Amino acid sequence: MTSASTVLHQIESALTGELGVELSSVRAVIELLDSGATVPFIARYRKEKTGGLSDVQLRLLQDRLGYLRELEDRRSSILQLLTERGVLEPSLKASVLAASTKNELESLYAPYKVARRTKAQIALEAGLEPLVDDLLEVPLADLHDIAAAYIHPAEKGAPDDTAVPDTETALAGARAILHEYAVYDHELMDELREKLWNTGVITSKVVPSHRTVLAQETSKFSDYYDFSERIRKIPSHRLMALMRAEKSGEVKVTVDVAEVPGPKTGLKGEALARHQNLTEGYETARASFESAVAFALGIPVQILNTVSDDERVLGWLAATVRSAWRQKVLPRLAADLRTQLTERAEKDAAAVFASNLRDLLLAAPAGNRTVLGLDPGLRTGVKIAVVSPTGAVLDTAVIYPHAPQNRWDEALDQLETMVREFKVELLSIGNGTASRDTDRLAGDLLKRLAQQGNDGVQKVTVSEAGASVYSASALATEELPDMDVSLRGAVSIARRLQDPLAELVKIDPQSIGVGQYQHDIPGNILAKSLDATVEDCVNAVGVWVNSASPALLSHVAGINATTSEAIVKFREENGAFSTRQDLLKVPRLGPKAFEQAAGFIRIADGSEPLDASGVHPEAYDLARAIVHDAGGMQGSSVSAEKLAQLKPEDYVSERFGLPTVRDIFAELERPGRDPRPDFQTAEFTPGVETIDDVAVGMILEGTVSNVAAFGAFVDIGVHQDGLVHISQMSTGYVDDPHKIVRSGDVVKVRVTEVNAQRGRIALSLLLEEKPAKPKHVRGNHSSARTNASKPGGARKGSGVAHRRR
C-alpha cells in the first residue's frame, strides 16, 4: 500500500494543480489547518505563509483537502478488499489508482461488492464458462446442439441450483456470464461512461396521471413534461428542478444515448417526421454503444447487423449483446452519471446559497438608531416592538388595522404615540402576509408625521424569513423570557434592520430562505457550507465583545458555543472586558483559542486603543512603533496624512512581511473599519400591491431577495418576487448573476411578463427593451474537457478488453 508521505505528496500536487496555488502555499495551509488554525485567522494573519490566499480560496482548499483525504482512505480500503477477494488484476489496480473522484472509485468497485450469489456466479459454479467459449467459436452452429453438451445434474455436495436440466438453463447461464463480463470490464465501462457523458441525454416525460390541460397550465413543473437536454450541458439548477419534478411524481426522468421516441400512434405530418428522425437517431446512437459491448466481449460486431433466426448461435449472441447493454451496462452507467450530476448540482446549489447568505449577512446595517419593528398579520393583528439603538426592547404592542377588525385610525394613533415617545427613526416592516397593507399604514403614518413637522422617519421593508423560527427558539426564550412568542418576531424584524449580521446569526441559516433548492441538498453538505460562510462574515466585520450575544460570539474564529457562553457569563459576573488580554481569564479559553480569536474581538473605550482595531495582539509592538513614527502617542490613532508619509516597506521584518504591515497601516488609518456598504432603502411603487396590479412595461423599484445560477429574484412589494433572468441582466454575456447583483441590492426593473395564474413575474434590469437579435444557425462546437471533469477514466489502448475477471 502507498505510504502516508507519498499520499500527502500526491494530495499536495493535486491541490496545486487544481487551484493554481504554489506548492509552498499549499503545504503552509495544510500545516496550519492541521495545527488547529481557522480559515479566518489564516486568511487575515498568516498572509506571508499562504501567499495572500483569500478566505474563499482557503475554504476551497480546505474542502478539497478533506475530500482528497477521504478519497485516499477509500482507495486504500478498496484496494485491500479487492486484494483479499483475489480479483485485483493489474488493469483494475491501475484504474483504481487513477480514479480522481469517489464516484469513479465506487463505480469500479461496485461489481465486486455484491454479497449475494449472482446468476453468473451460479453459472460459473455449474461449469458453464466453457460453453461461453464454445458459443463464441461457432457463431453459425445450431444453438441448442452446442448447449446440449452441458446438461448435467448438480454434483454431489454442490448447491441444487448448479444443476443444468436443459439447454434453456445452460444458455441462460452463459448469457449471465457474458453480462457480468461486460459489467466487470472496467475499461469498457470507463469508455462508455465517457461517451454517454459527452453524447447522451437526460430526458423527462409526463406521467399519464398528469397528461391534462389543467396540469400543464397550473403545474410549476410543466416545463419538464416533455424535456430533453445533453447530459454534459444541463446546468445544475435545471437538474435540481428536474429531480424535484420527478420526486413530485409528475414526470419520469431517464438517462439514455439519445432522446427515446415515444409511440407514434396518431402522429401525422411534422410530428410523424420528427418521430422518425428521433427513431433513426436513437437507433444509430444505441448501435454504437452496443458495438463497443460486442467488441469488448470478443463477439464480431457484424453480427448486430445480420439477420438470423433464434436457433443459431449468431442470433443468440446478437440478443446477448443487446440485453447486456440494455439490462446491465446502461442502467449502471445511468445511475453513475445521475449520481455525478446530482453531486455537482448539490455542490453548486450550496455555493449559491452560501453566496446569497454572505450578501445578506454583510448587508448594510442601519446602525445605532431607534427602530419600530412591525410583524404584519391580518386576523392576529400587526405585532409591534420598539428597540433602542443598542437593541434593547423599549415597548411592544399589537394593533388591528386590517380585516376583519379594520381599526385603522386607532392603529395610526398608537403608532404615532410610540414614534413620538421613543423618538423612533426607522420603521422596519416584515415582508410576509399583509406586508403591503402594513406598508400602506406606515405610509399614512409618515404623512401624518410630516404634516406635523416630523419628516425624519423612514420606512423599510425587510425579509422576515426565519423570524418565526427565532421566536420559538431556546435562544429567544433566553433573551426575551417574559415576552409572548408572537411579539418576539417583531423584535427580530426591528433588530435585523439595525444589524443584519448580529441578528441573523441567531437563526439556522437554512431557515433564512435565500437558497436555490436548499431543501434538496443533503443537510451535512449545506450545513458545512453555510457555517463556514457565517464564520467568514462574522470575522470579516469583527465583534464587540462587551455587547455581543453568545450566538454572535460563537462564530468568532477559535470560539465555540461553550466558550461563547463562558465569555458572556464572565462578562456578566465581572463587568465589561477592558482589554483583549482579559479573555485569557475566561474559563476554557486557552492560549490557542485566544490566538485565533483575539484579532476579531473588538473592545471600545478600553485601556488599550489597539483593542478596537483589527490589529492582532502579536503585532502590537510593531503597530505602536508605526504610531510613534507617525507622531502619535503610544497606541493612539494617527492622522491619515501623517501615516501616508511612512513607507510600509520600512517596517518589514523576518516575523512580519509586507502584507501584514500594510494591513496594520490600513487599520491605523481607520480602526475597526466595517466592510459593509452604506445603508439604503427601496421605495415600492404606490398602488402596486398585488400581482394583479403589475403590468408589462412598468418600471418598478425593488430589493434583490435571492440570486440563483439562472438569474435573480426581486421583491417589488407584491408578495411574489419577480425573476430577472440572466439574459435580462446586461446587453452583454453574463456568466454569473452574482457579478451583476447581490442579495440586498436596491434595483430598478422593467416588467416584461406577468402570469397571475402561475404566480410568475418576469423582470429585466434593462430598462429599455433590447432589440431582437438576428436569427442564425448554431454551429456544432465542441471542446475538450479536463480529466478532473470526466465522469470516468479514459480507456487506455485500443485492444480487445479481457473477458475474464
mmCIF file of N, CA and C in Angstrom, residues 204-207 209-210 215 218-225 239-253 338 520:
data_model
loop_
_atom_site.group_PDB
_atom_site.id
_atom_site.type_symbol
_atom_site.label_atom_id
_atom_site.label_comp_id
_atom_site.label_asym_id
_atom_site.label_seq_id
_atom_site.Cartn_x
_atom_site.Cartn_y
_atom_site.Cartn_z
ATOM 1 N N SER A 204 -37.113 13.913 -19.593
ATOM 2 C CA SER A 204 -38.236 13.711 -18.669
ATOM 3 C C SER A 204 -39.528 13.740 -19.467
ATOM 4 N N LYS A 205 -40.434 12.836 -19.101
ATOM 5 C CA LYS A 205 -41.736 12.750 -19.752
ATOM 6 C C LYS A 205 -42.817 12.752 -18.678
ATOM 7 N N VAL A 206 -43.910 13.417 -18.962
ATOM 8 C CA VAL A 206 -45.006 13.480 -18.005
ATOM 9 C C VAL A 206 -45.601 12.091 -17.800
ATOM 10 N N VAL A 207 -45.954 11.791 -16.558
ATOM 11 C CA VAL A 207 -46.598 10.516 -16.269
ATOM 12 C C VAL A 207 -48.069 10.621 -16.687
ATOM 13 N N SER A 209 -50.934 10.235 -15.364
ATOM 14 C CA SER A 209 -51.921 10.891 -14.495
ATOM 15 C C SER A 209 -51.892 12.417 -14.584
ATOM 16 N N HIS A 210 -50.844 12.993 -15.200
ATOM 17 C CA HIS A 210 -50.743 14.456 -15.301
ATOM 18 C C HIS A 210 -50.855 14.950 -16.744
ATOM 19 N N ALA A 215 -53.250 20.416 -15.755
ATOM 20 C CA ALA A 215 -51.947 20.169 -15.137
ATOM 21 C C ALA A 215 -50.858 20.968 -15.842
ATOM 22 N N THR A 218 -51.148 24.731 -14.849
ATOM 23 C CA THR A 218 -51.013 25.149 -13.456
ATOM 24 C C THR A 218 -49.781 24.584 -12.749
ATOM 25 N N SER A 219 -49.236 23.486 -13.211
ATOM 26 C CA SER A 219 -48.109 22.878 -12.506
ATOM 27 C C SER A 219 -46.831 23.690 -12.685
ATOM 28 N N LYS A 220 -46.081 23.836 -11.613
ATOM 29 C CA LYS A 220 -44.799 24.549 -11.699
ATOM 30 C C LYS A 220 -43.747 23.698 -12.384
ATOM 31 N N PHE A 221 -44.067 22.416 -12.618
ATOM 32 C CA PHE A 221 -43.113 21.534 -13.289
ATOM 33 C C PHE A 221 -43.514 21.240 -14.734
ATOM 34 N N SER A 222 -44.489 21.956 -15.267
ATOM 35 C CA SER A 222 -44.976 21.653 -16.617
ATOM 36 C C SER A 222 -43.899 21.843 -17.684
ATOM 37 N N ASP A 223 -42.877 22.661 -17.390
ATOM 38 C CA ASP A 223 -41.784 22.845 -18.350
ATOM 39 C C ASP A 223 -41.013 21.550 -18.577
ATOM 40 N N TYR A 224 -41.169 20.595 -17.656
ATOM 41 C CA TYR A 224 -40.416 19.347 -17.743
ATOM 42 C C TYR A 224 -41.303 18.159 -18.129
ATOM 43 N N TYR A 225 -42.500 18.448 -18.628
ATOM 44 C CA TYR A 225 -43.399 17.379 -19.055
ATOM 45 C C TYR A 225 -42.897 16.704 -20.339
ATOM 46 N N LEU A 239 -31.046 20.733 -13.441
ATOM 47 C CA LEU A 239 -31.005 19.351 -12.969
ATOM 48 C C LEU A 239 -31.758 19.215 -11.661
ATOM 49 N N MET A 240 -31.557 20.185 -10.744
ATOM 50 C CA MET A 240 -32.259 20.137 -9.460
ATOM 51 C C MET A 240 -33.767 20.252 -9.657
ATOM 52 N N ALA A 241 -34.189 21.118 -10.561
ATOM 53 C CA ALA A 241 -35.624 21.253 -10.847
ATOM 54 C C ALA A 241 -36.175 19.953 -11.436
ATOM 55 N N LEU A 242 -35.387 19.330 -12.292
ATOM 56 C CA LEU A 242 -35.787 18.070 -12.914
ATOM 57 C C LEU A 242 -35.962 16.980 -11.859
ATOM 58 N N MET A 243 -35.022 16.909 -10.932
ATOM 59 C CA MET A 243 -35.106 15.905 -9.874
ATOM 60 C C MET A 243 -36.306 16.167 -8.962
ATOM 61 N N ARG A 244 -36.581 17.440 -8.721
ATOM 62 C CA ARG A 244 -37.742 17.764 -7.878
ATOM 63 C C ARG A 244 -39.042 17.413 -8.593
ATOM 64 N N ALA A 245 -39.076 17.644 -9.899
ATOM 65 C CA ALA A 245 -40.266 17.281 -10.684
ATOM 66 C C ALA A 245 -40.491 15.779 -10.640
ATOM 67 N N GLU A 246 -39.399 15.015 -10.720
ATOM 68 C CA GLU A 246 -39.521 13.559 -10.639
ATOM 69 C C GLU A 246 -39.988 13.134 -9.254
ATOM 70 N N LYS A 247 -39.439 13.780 -8.233
ATOM 71 C CA LYS A 247 -39.818 13.447 -6.859
ATOM 72 C C LYS A 247 -41.287 13.743 -6.593
ATOM 73 N N SER A 248 -41.815 14.746 -7.280
ATOM 74 C CA SER A 248 -43.225 15.107 -7.102
ATOM 75 C C SER A 248 -44.159 14.074 -7.718
ATOM 76 N N GLY A 249 -43.610 13.201 -8.564
ATOM 77 C CA GLY A 249 -44.426 12.175 -9.205
ATOM 78 C C GLY A 249 -45.056 12.604 -10.506
ATOM 79 N N GLU A 250 -44.671 13.795 -11.010
ATOM 80 C CA GLU A 250 -45.292 14.291 -12.237
ATOM 81 C C GLU A 250 -44.570 13.838 -13.498
ATOM 82 N N VAL A 251 -43.265 13.540 -13.383
ATOM 83 C CA VAL A 251 -42.511 13.138 -14.568
ATOM 84 C C VAL A 251 -41.637 11.933 -14.247
ATOM 85 N N LYS A 252 -41.187 11.285 -15.300
ATOM 86 C CA LYS A 252 -40.210 10.207 -15.180
ATOM 87 C C LYS A 252 -38.940 10.658 -15.888
ATOM 88 N N VAL A 253 -37.809 10.589 -15.188
ATOM 89 C CA VAL A 253 -36.528 11.047 -15.727
ATOM 90 C C VAL A 253 -35.692 9.843 -16.138
ATOM 91 N N ARG A 338 -26.117 9.955 -13.086
ATOM 92 C CA ARG A 338 -27.086 10.697 -12.269
ATOM 93 C C ARG A 338 -26.475 11.064 -10.927
ATOM 94 N N ASP A 520 -33.306 20.280 -1.160
ATOM 95 C CA ASP A 520 -32.906 19.079 -1.875
ATOM 96 C C ASP A 520 -31.432 18.744 -1.648
#
